[in-house]
JSON list of C-alpha atoms in Angstrom, two decimals:
[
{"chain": "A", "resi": 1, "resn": "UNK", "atom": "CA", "xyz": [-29.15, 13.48, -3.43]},
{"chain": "A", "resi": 2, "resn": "UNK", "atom": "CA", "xyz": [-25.57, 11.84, -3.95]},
{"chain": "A", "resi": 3, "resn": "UNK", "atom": "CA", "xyz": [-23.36, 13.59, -5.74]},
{"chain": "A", "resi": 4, "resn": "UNK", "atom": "CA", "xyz": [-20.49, 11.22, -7.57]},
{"chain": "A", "resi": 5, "resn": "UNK", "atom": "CA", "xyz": [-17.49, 12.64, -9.47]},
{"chain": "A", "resi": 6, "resn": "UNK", "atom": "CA", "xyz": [-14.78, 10.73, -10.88]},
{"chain": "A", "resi": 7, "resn": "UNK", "atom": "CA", "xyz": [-11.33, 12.13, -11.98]},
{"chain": "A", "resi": 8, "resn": "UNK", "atom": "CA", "xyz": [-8.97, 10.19, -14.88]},
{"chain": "A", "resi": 9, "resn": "UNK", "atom": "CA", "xyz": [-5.70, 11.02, -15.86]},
{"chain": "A", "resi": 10, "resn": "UNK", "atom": "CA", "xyz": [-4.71, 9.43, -19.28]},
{"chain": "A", "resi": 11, "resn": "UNK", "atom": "CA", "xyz": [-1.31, 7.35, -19.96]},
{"chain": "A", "resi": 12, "resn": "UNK", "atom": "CA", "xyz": [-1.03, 8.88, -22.96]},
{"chain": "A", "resi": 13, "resn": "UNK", "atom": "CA", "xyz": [-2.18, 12.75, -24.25]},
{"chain": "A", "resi": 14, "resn": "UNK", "atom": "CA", "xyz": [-3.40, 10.91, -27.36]},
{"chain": "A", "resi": 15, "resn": "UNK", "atom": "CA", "xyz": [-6.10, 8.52, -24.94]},
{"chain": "A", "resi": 16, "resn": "UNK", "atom": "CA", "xyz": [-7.97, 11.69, -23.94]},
{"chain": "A", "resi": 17, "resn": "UNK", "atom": "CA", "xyz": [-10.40, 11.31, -26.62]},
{"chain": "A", "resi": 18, "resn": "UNK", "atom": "CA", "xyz": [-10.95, 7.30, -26.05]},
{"chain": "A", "resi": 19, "resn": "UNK", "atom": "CA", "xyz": [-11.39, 8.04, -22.85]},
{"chain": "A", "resi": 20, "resn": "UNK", "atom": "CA", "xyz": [-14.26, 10.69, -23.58]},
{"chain": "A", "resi": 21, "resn": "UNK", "atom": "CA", "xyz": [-16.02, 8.24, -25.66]},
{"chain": "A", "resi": 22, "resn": "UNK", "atom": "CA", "xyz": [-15.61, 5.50, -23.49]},
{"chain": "A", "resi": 23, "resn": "UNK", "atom": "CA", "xyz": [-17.16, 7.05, -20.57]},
{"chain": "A", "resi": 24, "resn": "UNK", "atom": "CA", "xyz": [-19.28, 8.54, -23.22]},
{"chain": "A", "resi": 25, "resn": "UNK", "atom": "CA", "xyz": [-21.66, 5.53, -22.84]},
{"chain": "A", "resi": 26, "resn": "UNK", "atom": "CA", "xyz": [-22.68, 5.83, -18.82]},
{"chain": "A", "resi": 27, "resn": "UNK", "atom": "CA", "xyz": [-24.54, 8.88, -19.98]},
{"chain": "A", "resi": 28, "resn": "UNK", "atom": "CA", "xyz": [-27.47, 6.48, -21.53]},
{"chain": "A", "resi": 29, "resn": "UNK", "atom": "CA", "xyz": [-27.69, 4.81, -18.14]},
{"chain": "A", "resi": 30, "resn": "UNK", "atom": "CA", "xyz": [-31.18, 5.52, -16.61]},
{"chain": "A", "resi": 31, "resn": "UNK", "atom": "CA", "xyz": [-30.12, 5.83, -12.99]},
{"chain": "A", "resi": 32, "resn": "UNK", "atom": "CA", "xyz": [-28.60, 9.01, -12.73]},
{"chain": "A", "resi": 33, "resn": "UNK", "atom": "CA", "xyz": [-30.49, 12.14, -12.24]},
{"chain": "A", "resi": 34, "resn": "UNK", "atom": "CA", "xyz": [-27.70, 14.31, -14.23]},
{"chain": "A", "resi": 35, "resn": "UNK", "atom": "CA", "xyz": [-24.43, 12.72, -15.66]},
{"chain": "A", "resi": 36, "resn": "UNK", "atom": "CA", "xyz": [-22.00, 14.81, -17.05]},
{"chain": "A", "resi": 37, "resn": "UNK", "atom": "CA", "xyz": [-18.52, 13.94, -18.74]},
{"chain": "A", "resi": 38, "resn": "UNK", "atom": "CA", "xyz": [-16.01, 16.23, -20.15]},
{"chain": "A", "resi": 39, "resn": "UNK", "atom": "CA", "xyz": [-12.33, 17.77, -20.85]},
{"chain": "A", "resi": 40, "resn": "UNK", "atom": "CA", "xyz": [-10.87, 19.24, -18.03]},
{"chain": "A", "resi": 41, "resn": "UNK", "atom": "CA", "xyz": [-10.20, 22.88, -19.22]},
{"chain": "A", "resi": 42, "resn": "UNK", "atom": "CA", "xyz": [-6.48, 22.99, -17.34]},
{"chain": "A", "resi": 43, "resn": "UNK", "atom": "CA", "xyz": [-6.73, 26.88, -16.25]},
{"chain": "A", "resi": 44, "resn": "UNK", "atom": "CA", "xyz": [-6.14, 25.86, -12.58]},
{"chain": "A", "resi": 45, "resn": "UNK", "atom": "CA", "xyz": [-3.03, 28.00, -11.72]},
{"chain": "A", "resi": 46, "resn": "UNK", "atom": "CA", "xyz": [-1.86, 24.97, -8.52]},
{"chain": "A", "resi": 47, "resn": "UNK", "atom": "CA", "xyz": [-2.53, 21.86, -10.90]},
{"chain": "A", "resi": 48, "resn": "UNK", "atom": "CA", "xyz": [-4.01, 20.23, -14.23]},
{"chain": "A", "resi": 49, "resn": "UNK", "atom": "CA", "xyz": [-2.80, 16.84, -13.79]},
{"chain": "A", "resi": 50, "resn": "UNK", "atom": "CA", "xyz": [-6.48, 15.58, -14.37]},
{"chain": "A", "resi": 51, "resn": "UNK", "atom": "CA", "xyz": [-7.48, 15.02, -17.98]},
{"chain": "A", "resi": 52, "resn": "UNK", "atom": "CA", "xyz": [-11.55, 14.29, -17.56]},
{"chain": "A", "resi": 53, "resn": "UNK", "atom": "CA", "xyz": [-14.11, 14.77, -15.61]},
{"chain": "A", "resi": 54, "resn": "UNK", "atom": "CA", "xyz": [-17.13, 12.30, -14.40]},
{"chain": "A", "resi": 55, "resn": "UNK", "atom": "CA", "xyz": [-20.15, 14.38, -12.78]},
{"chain": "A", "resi": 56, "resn": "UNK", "atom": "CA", "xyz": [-22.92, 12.86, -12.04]},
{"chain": "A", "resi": 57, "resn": "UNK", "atom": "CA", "xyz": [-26.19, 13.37, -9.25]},
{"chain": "A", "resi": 58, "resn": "UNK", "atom": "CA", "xyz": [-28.22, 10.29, -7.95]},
{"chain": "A", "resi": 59, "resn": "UNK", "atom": "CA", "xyz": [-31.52, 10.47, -5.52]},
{"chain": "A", "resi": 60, "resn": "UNK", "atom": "CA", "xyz": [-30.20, 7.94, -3.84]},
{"chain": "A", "resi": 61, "resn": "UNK", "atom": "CA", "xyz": [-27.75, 5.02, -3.09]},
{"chain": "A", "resi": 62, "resn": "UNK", "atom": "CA", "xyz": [-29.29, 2.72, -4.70]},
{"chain": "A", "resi": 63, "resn": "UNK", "atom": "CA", "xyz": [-30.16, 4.45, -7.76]},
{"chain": "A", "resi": 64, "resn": "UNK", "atom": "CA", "xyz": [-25.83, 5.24, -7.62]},
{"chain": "A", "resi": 65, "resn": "UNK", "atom": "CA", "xyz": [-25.62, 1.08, -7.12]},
{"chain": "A", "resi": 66, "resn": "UNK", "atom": "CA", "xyz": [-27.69, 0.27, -9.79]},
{"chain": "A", "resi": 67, "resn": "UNK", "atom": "CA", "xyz": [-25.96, 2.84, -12.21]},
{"chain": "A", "resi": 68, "resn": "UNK", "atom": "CA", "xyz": [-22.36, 0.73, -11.13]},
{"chain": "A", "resi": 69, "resn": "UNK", "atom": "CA", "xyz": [-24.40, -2.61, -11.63]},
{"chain": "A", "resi": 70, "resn": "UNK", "atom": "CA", "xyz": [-25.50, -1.69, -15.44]},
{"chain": "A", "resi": 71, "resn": "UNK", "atom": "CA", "xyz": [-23.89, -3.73, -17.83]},
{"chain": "A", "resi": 72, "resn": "UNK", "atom": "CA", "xyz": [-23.02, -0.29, -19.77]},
{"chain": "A", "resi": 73, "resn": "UNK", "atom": "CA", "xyz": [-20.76, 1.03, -16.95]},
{"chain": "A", "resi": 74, "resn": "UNK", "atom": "CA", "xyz": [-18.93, -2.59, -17.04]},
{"chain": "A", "resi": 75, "resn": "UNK", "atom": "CA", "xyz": [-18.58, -1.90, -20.62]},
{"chain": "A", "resi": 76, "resn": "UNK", "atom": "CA", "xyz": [-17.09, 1.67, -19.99]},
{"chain": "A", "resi": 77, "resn": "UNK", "atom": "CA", "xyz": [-14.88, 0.39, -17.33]},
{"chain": "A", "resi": 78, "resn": "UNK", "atom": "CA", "xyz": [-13.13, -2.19, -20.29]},
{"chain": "A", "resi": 79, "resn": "UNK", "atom": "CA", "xyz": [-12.77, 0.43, -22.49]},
{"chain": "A", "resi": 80, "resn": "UNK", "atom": "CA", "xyz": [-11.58, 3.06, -20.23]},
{"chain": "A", "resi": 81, "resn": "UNK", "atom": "CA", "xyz": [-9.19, 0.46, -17.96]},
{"chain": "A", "resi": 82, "resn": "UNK", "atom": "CA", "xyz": [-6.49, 0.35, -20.55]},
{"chain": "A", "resi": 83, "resn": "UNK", "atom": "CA", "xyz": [-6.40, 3.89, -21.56]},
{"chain": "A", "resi": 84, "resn": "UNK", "atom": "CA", "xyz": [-6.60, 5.80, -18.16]},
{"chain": "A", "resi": 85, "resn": "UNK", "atom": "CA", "xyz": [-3.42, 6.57, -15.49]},
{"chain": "A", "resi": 86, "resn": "UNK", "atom": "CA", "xyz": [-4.98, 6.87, -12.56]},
{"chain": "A", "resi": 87, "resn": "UNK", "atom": "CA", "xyz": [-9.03, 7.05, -11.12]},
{"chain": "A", "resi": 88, "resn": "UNK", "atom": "CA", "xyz": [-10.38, 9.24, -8.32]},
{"chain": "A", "resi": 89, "resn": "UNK", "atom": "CA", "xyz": [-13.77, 8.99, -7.29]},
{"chain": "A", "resi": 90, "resn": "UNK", "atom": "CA", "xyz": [-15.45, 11.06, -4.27]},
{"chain": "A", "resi": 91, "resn": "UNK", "atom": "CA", "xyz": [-19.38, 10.95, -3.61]},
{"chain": "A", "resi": 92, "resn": "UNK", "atom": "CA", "xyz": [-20.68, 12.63, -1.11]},
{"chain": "A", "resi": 93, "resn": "UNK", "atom": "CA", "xyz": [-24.55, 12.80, 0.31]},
{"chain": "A", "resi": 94, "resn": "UNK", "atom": "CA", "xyz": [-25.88, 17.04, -0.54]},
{"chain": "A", "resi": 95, "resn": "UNK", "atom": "CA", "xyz": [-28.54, 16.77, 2.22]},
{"chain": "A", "resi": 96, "resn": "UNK", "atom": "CA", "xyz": [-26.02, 15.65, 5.32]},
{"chain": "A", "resi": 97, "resn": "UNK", "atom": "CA", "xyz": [-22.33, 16.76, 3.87]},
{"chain": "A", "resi": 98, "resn": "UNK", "atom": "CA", "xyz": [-22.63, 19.70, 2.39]},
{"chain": "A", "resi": 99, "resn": "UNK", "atom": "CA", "xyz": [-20.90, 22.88, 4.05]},
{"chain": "A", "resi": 100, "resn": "UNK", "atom": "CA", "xyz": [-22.82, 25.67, 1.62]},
{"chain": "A", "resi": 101, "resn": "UNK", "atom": "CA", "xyz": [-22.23, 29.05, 1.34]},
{"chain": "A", "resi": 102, "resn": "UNK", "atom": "CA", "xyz": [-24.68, 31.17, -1.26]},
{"chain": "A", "resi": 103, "resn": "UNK", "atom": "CA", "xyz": [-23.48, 34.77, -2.37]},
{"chain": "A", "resi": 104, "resn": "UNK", "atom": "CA", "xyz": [-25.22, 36.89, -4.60]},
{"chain": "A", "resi": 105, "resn": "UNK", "atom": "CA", "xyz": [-23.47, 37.61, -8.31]},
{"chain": "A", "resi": 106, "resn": "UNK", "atom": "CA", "xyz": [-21.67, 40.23, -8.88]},
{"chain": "A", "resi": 107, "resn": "UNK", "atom": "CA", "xyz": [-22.74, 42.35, -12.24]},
{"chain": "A", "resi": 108, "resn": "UNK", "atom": "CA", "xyz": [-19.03, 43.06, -13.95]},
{"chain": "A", "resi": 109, "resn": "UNK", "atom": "CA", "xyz": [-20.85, 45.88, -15.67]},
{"chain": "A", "resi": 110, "resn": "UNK", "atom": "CA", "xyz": [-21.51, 47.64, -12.06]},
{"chain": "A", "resi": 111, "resn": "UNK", "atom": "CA", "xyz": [-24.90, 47.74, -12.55]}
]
């Protein structure tokens, strides 16, 4: 599985929004397994440059090529393009790249 996440800044404060709703439309593409897009929450205490958030989990390359080649995430990109500071996009392959490290929760009631 390929994970693929995508990081916007906005020019403007008041683009956040348009920039929701124009990435808003890749989640109606069939390719991806899970595709997530949302508000970043800014509660990081070392940086909140980064307005939104693209998350999204493919089986495979070229289900993550096909998603790019739909003529919805060409749409996205036009309406996104002029609204958005700066892109950063990472994927990165679960089965092979992944460095994971599972701990048990932690009940805050002690119990």
């Amino acid at each position: 599985m390929i994970r693929h996440i995508v990081l916007f800044t906005a020019k403007d404060e008041g683009h956040i929004d348009g920039i929701i709703e124009g990435l808003s439309v890749l989640t109606t593409i069939p390719h991806a397994r899970r595709l997530e897009v949302a508000r970043n929450r800014k509660t990081d205490q070392l940086g909140n440059d980064i307005d939104v958030v693209v998350y999204g989990e493919f089986e495979s390359e070229a289900e993550l090529a096909a998603y790019k080649a739909h003529d919805l995430y060409k749409q996205s990109i036009r309406r996104v393009r002029p609204l958005r500071e700066l892109r950063f996009a990472a994927d990165y392959n679960v089965s092979t790249d992944v460095r994971l490290v599972t701990r048990r929760a932690v009940s805050a009631g002690g119990g």
